[in-house]
CSV table of C-alpha atoms and ligand atoms in Angstrom, one decimal:
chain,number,residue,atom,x,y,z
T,1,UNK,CA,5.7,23.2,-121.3
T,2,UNK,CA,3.4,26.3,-120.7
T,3,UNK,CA,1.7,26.2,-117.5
T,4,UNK,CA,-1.2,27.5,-119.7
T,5,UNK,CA,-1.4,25.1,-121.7
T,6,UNK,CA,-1.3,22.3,-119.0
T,7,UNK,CA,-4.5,23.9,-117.7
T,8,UNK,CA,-6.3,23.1,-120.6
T,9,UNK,CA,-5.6,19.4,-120.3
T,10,UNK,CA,-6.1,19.1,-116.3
T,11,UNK,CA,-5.8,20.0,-112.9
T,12,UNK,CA,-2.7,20.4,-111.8
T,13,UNK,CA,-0.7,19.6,-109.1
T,14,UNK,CA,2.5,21.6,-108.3
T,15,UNK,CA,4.6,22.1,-105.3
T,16,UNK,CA,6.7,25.8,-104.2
T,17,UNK,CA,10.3,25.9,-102.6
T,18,UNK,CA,12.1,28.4,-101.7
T,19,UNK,CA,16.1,28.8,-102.8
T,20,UNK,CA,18.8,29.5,-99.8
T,21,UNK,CA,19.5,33.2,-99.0
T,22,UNK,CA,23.0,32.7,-100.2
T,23,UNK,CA,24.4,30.7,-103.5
T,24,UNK,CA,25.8,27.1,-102.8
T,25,UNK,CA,26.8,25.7,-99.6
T,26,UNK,CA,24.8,22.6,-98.0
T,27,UNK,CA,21.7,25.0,-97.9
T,28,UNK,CA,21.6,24.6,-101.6
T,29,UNK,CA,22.5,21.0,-101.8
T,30,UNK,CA,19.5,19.7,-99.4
T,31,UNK,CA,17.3,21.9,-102.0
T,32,UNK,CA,18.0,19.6,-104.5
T,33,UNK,CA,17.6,16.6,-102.8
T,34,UNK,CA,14.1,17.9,-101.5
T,35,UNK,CA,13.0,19.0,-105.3
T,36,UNK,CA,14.6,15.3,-106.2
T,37,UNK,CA,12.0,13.8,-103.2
T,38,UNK,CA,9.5,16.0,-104.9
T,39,UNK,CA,9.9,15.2,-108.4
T,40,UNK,CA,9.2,11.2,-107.1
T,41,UNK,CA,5.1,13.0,-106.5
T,42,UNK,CA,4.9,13.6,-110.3
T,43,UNK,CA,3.8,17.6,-109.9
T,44,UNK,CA,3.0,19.4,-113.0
T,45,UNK,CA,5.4,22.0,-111.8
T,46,UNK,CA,7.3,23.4,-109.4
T,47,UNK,CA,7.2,27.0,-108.4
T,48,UNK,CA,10.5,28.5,-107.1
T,49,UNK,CA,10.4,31.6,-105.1
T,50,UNK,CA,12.6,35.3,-105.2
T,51,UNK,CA,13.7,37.6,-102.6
T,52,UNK,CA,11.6,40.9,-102.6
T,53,UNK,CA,14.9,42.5,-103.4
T,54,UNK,CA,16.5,40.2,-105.6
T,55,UNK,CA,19.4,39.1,-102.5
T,56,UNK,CA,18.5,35.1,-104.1
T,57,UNK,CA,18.6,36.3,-107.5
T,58,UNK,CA,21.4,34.2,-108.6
T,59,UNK,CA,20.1,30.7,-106.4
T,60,UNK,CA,16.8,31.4,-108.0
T,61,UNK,CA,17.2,31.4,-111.2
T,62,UNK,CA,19.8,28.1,-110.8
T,63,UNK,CA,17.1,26.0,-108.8
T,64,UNK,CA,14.6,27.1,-112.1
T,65,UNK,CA,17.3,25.7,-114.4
T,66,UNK,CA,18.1,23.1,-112.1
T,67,UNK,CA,14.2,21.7,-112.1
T,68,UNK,CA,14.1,22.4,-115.9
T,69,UNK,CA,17.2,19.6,-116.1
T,70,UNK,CA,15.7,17.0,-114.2
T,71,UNK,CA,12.8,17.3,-117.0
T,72,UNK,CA,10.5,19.0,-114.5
T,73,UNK,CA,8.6,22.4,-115.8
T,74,UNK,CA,9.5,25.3,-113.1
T,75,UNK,CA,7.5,28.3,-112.6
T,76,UNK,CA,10.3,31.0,-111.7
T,77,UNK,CA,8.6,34.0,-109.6
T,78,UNK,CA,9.9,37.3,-110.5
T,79,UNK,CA,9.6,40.2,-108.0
T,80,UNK,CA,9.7,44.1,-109.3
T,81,UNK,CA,10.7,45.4,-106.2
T,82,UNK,CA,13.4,47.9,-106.0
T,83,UNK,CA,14.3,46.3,-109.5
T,84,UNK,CA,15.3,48.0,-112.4
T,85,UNK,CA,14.5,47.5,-115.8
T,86,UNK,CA,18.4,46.4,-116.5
T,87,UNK,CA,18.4,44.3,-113.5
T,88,UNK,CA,14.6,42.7,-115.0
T,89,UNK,CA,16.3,41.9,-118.3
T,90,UNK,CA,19.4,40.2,-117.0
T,91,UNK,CA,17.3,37.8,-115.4
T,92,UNK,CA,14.4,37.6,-118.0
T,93,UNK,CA,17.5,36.6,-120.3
T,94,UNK,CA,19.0,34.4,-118.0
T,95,UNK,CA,16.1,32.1,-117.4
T,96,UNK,CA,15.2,31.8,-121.1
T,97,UNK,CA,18.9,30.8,-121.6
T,98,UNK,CA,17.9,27.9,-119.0
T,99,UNK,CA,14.7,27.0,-120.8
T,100,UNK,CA,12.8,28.5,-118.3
T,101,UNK,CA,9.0,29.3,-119.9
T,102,UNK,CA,7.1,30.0,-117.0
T,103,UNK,CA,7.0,32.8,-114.9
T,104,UNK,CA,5.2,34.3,-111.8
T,105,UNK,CA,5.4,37.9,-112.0
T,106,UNK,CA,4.6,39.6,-108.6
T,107,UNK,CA,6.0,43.0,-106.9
T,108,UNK,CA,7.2,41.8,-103.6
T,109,UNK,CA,6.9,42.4,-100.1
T,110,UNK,CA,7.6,46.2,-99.5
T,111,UNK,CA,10.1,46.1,-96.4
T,112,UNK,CA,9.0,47.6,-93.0
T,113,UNK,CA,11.6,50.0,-94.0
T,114,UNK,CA,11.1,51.9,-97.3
T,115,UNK,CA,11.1,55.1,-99.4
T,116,UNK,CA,9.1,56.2,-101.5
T,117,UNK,CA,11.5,55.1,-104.8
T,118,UNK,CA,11.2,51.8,-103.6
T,119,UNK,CA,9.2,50.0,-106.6
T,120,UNK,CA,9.8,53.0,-108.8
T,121,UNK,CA,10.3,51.5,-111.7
T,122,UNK,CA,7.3,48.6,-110.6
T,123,UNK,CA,4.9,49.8,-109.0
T,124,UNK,CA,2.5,46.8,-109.1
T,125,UNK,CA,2.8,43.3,-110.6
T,126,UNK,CA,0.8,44.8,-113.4
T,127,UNK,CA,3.7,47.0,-114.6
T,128,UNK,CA,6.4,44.0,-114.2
T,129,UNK,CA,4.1,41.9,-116.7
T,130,UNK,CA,3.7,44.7,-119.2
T,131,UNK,CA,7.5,44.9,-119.1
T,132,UNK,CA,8.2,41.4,-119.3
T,133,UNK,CA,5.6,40.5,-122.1
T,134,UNK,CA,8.5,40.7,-124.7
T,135,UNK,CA,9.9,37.9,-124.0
T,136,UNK,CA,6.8,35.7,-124.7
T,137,UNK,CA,6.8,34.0,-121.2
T,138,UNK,CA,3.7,32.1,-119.7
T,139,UNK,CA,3.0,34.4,-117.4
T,140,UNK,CA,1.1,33.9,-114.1
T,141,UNK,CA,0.5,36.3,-111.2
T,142,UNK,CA,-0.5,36.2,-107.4
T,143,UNK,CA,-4.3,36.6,-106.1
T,144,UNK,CA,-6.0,37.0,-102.9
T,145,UNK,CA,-9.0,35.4,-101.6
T,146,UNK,CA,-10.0,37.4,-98.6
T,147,UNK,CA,-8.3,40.6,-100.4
T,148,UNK,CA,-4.6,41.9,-100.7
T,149,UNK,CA,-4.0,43.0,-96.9
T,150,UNK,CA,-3.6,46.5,-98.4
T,151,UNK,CA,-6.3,46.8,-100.3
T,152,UNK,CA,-9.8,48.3,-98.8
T,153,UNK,CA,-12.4,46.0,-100.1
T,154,UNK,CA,-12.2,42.4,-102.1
T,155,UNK,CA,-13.9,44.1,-105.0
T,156,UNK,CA,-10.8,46.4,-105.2
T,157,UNK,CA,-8.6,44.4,-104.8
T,158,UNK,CA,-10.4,41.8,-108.0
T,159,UNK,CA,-10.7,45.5,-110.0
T,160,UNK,CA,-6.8,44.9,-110.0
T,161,UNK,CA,-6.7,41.1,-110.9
T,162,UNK,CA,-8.4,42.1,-114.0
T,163,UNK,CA,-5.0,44.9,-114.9
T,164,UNK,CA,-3.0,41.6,-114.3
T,165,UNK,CA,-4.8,39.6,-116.7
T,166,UNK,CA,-5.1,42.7,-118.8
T,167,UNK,CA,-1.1,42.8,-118.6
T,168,UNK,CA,-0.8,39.1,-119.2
T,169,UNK,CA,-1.5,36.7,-116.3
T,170,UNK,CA,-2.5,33.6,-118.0
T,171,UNK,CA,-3.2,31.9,-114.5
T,172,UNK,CA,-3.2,32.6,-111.0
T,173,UNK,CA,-2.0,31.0,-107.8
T,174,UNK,CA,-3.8,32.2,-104.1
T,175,UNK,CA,-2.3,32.9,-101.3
T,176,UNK,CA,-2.3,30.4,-98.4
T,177,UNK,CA,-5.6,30.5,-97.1
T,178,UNK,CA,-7.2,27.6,-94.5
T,179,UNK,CA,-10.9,28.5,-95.1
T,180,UNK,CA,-12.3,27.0,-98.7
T,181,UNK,CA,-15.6,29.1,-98.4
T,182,UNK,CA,-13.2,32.4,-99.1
T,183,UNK,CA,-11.4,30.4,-102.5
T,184,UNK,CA,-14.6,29.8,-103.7
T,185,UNK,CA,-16.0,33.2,-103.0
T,186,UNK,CA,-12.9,34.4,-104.7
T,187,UNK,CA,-13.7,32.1,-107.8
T,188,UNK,CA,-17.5,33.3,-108.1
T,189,UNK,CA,-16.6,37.2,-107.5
T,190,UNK,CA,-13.8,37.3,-110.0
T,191,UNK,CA,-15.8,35.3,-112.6
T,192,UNK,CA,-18.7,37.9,-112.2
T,193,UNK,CA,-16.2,40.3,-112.9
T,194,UNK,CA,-15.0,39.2,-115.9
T,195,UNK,CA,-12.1,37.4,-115.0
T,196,UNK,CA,-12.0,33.8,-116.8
T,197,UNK,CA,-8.2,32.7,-116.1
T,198,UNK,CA,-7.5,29.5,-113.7
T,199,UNK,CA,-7.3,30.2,-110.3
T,200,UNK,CA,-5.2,27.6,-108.7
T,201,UNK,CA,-5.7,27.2,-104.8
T,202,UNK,CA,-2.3,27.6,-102.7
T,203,UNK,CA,-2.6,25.2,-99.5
T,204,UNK,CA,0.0,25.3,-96.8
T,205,UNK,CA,0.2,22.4,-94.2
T,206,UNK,CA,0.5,24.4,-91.2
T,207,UNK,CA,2.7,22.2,-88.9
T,208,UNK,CA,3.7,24.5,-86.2
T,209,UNK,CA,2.4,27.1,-83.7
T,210,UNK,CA,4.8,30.2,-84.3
T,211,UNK,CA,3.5,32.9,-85.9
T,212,UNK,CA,0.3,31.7,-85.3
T,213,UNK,CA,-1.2,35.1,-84.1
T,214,UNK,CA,0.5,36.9,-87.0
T,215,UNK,CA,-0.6,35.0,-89.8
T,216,UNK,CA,-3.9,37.3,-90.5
T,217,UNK,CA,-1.0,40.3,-90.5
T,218,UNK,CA,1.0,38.7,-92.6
T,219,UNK,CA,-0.5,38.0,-95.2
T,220,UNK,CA,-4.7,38.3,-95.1
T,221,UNK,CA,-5.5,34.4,-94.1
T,222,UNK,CA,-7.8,33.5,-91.5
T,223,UNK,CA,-7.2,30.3,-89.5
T,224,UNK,CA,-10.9,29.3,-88.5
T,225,UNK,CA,-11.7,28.8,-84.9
T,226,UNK,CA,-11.7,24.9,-85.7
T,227,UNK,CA,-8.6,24.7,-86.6
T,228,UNK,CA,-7.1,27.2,-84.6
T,229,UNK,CA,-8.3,25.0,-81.6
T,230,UNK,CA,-6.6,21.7,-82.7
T,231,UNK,CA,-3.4,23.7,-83.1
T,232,UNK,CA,-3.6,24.9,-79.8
T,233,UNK,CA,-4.7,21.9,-77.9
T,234,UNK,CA,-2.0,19.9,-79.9
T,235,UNK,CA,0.9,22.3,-80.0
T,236,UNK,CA,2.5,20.3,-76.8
T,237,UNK,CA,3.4,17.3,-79.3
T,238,UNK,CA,5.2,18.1,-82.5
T,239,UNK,CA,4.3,14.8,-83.8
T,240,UNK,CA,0.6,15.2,-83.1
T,241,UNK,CA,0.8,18.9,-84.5
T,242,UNK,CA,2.0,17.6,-87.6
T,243,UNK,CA,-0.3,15.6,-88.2
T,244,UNK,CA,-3.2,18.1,-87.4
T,245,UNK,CA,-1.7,20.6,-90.4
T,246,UNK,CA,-1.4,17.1,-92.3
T,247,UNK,CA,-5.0,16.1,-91.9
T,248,UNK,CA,-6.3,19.7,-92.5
T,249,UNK,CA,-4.4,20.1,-95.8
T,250,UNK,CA,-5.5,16.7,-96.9
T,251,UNK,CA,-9.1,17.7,-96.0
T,252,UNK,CA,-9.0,21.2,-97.7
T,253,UNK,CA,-7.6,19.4,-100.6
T,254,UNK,CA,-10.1,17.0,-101.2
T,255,UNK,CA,-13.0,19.4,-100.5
T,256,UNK,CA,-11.2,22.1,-103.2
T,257,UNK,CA,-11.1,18.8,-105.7
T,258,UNK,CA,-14.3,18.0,-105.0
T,259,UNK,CA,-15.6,21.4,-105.9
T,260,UNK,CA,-13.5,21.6,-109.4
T,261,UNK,CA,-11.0,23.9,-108.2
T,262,UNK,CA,-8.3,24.1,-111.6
T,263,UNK,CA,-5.4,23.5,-109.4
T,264,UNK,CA,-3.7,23.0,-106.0
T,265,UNK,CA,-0.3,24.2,-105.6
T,266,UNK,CA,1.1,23.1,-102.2
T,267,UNK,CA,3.8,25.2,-100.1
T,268,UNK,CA,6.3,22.9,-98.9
T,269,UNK,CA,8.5,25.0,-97.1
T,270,UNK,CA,10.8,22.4,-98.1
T,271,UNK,CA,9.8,19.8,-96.8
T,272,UNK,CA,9.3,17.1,-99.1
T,273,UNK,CA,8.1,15.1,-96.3
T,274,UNK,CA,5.1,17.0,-95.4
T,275,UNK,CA,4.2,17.1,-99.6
T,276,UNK,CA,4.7,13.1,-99.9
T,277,UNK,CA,2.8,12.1,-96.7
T,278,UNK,CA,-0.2,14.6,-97.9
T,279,UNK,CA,-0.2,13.3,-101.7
T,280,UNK,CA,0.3,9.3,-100.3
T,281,UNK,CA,-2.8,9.8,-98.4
T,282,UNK,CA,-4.6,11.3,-101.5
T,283,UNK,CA,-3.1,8.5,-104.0
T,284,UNK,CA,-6.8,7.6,-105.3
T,285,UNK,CA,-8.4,11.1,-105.8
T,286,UNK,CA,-4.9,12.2,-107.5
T,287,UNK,CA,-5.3,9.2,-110.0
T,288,UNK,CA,-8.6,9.7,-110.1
T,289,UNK,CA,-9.6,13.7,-110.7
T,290,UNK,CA,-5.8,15.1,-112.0
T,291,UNK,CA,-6.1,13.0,-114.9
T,292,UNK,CA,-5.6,15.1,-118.6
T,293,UNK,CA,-9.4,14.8,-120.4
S,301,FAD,P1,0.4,43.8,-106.6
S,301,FAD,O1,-0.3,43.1,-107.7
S,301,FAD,O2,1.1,45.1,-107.0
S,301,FAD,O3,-0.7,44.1,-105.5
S,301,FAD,C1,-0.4,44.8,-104.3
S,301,FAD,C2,-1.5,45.8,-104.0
S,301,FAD,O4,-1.7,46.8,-105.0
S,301,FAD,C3,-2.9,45.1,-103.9
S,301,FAD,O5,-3.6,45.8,-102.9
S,301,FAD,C4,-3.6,45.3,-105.2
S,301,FAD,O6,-5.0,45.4,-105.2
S,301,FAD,C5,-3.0,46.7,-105.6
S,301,FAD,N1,-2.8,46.8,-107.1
S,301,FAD,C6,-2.4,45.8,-107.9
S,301,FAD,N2,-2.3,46.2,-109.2
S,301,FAD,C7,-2.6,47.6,-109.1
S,301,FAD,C8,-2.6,48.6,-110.1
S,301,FAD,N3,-2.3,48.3,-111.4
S,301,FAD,N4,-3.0,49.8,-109.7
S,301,FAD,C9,-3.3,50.1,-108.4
S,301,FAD,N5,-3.3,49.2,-107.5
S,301,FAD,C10,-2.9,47.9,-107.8
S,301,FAD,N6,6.8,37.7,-102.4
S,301,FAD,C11,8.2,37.7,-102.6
S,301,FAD,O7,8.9,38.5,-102.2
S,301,FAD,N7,8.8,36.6,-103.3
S,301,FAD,C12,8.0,35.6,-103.9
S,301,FAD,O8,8.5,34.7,-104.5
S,301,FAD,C13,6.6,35.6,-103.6
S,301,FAD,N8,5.8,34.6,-104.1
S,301,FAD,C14,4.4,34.7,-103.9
S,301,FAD,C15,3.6,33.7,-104.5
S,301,FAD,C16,2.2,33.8,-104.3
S,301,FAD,C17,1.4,32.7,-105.0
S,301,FAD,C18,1.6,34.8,-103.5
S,301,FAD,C19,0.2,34.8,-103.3
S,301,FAD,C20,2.4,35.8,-103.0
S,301,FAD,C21,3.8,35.8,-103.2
S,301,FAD,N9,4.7,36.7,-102.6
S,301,FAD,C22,6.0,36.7,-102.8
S,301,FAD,C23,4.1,37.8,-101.8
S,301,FAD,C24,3.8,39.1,-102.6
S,301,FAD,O9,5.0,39.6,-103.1
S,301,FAD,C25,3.1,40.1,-101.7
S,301,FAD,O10,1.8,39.6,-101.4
S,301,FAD,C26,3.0,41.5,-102.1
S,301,FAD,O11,2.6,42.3,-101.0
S,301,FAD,C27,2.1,41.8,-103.3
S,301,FAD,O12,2.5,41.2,-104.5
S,301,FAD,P2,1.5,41.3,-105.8
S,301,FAD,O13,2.3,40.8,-106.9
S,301,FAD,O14,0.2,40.7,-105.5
S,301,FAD,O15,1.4,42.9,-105.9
């Protein structure tokens, strides 16, 4: 089923793994028993990510087709990259032959090491979704709240959400981000202007101290002070650290719920583990506010 069309029943709930770097081997296989574990959580989908340059484009596409199977709906990401158009159409083709519908169209991660014909042929997700729009996927697309780390200014950066939806973004998915007052500024700013599309909220349970200190380089998120403080003070005890980025996600969920947020999409990093302890805990506001209307 379209992802679209889901979010005109209800919220949804939906999970993201990531496929091995390389096809098959007992990578692979503990893949499928985690997206098995996951499928026991009842998500509305499952989102499946795609090497910047396409190294996992074969895995990818199989873990789609393999969620599709278990009568799951997948949401395969597709990166531009250093793509071309051929390349694009072999795997637009090859995930409709799967029954894939949904798809979320992105351009990828530039390497620390590019030239300037690197996303030639996509220069922004914008251009992969023009391309793309003849083959009549749901399309969704990335977003931002405290602004794309290489844009100047959120406004700029939402100028750009609106080409997406322009290009065909039915829906969007956020980056990680561990502050709700920056989603919901996201929400208000992009609805002022003009953007009416559902903006799901993307939570990661942070479980770990590395690459604490490079998380706001990464990719834009801040870790408030709060937080950043229990992760600290815990970080000796793996078990008590896990259940700091446990009871944070669970809290950030419940607020975002609360508030009326369309979605919450939850990276698992696969581990099922971390999404099935985080969705027990929220059993009765699950059954209660991600019922269809
Ligand atoms: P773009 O939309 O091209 O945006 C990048 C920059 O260009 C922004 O500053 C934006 O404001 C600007 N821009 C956008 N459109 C235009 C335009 N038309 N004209 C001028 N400027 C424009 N990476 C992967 O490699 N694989 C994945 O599977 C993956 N999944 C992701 C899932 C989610 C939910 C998110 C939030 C990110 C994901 N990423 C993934 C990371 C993503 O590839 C990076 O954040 C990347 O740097 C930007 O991708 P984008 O699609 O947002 O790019």
């Amino acid at each position: 089923m379209r992802i679209d069309e889901i979010l005109k029943k209800k919220r949804t709930l939906s999970f993201e793994v990531f496929p091995p770097k390389k096809d098959g081997g007992e990578e692979y296989g503990k893949l499928i028993k985690t997206i098995d574990e996951l499928k026991g959580l009842n998500p509305d989908f499952i989102s499946v990510t795609y090497g910047a340059s396409g190294t996992n484009a074969r895995s990818a596409a199989e873990v789609a087709g393999h969620i599709k199977n278990m009568g799951l709906e997948p949401l395969a990401h597709i990166t531009g990259g250093p793509s071309s158009p051929a390349d694009i159409d072999a795997l637009a083709q090859k995930l409709q032959n799967l029954g894939v519908e949904n798809i979320l169209a992105l351009r990828g991660d530039k390497p620390a090491e590019y030239d300037a014909d690197y996303c030639k042929h996509f220069a922004h997700a914008s251009d992969l979704e023009e391309y793309l729009s003849k083959y009549g996927f749901c399309m969704g697309a990335a977003c931002y709240p405290e602004g794309h780390i290489e844009s100047d200014t959120l406004y700029s950066d939402i100028e750009n959400l609106k080409k997406k939806v322009e290009s065909g973004a039915a829906f969007f998915i956020t980056q990680m981000f561990f502050d709700n007052a920056y989603y919901y500024r996201l929400l208000h700013e992009a609805q002022r202007m003009g953007i009416n599309v559902p903006i799901i909220a993307g939570i990661m349970p942070l479980t770990g101290i590395r690459n604490l200190n490079k998380i706001k380089s990464m990719c834009g998120s801040t870790v408030p002070i709060e937080f950043r403080n229990m992760i600290e003070v815990y970080s000796k005890s793996p078990a008590a650290l896990r259940e700091v980025g446990i009871n944070y996600a669970v809290y950030q969920i419940t607020d975002l719920v609360a508030k009326g947020a369309a979605g919450v999409h939850i990276y698992t990093m696969n581990r099922a583990d971390y999404a099935a302890e985080i969705i027990s805990r929220l059993k009765n506001t699950i059954n209660e506010f991600f019922k269809a209307e």
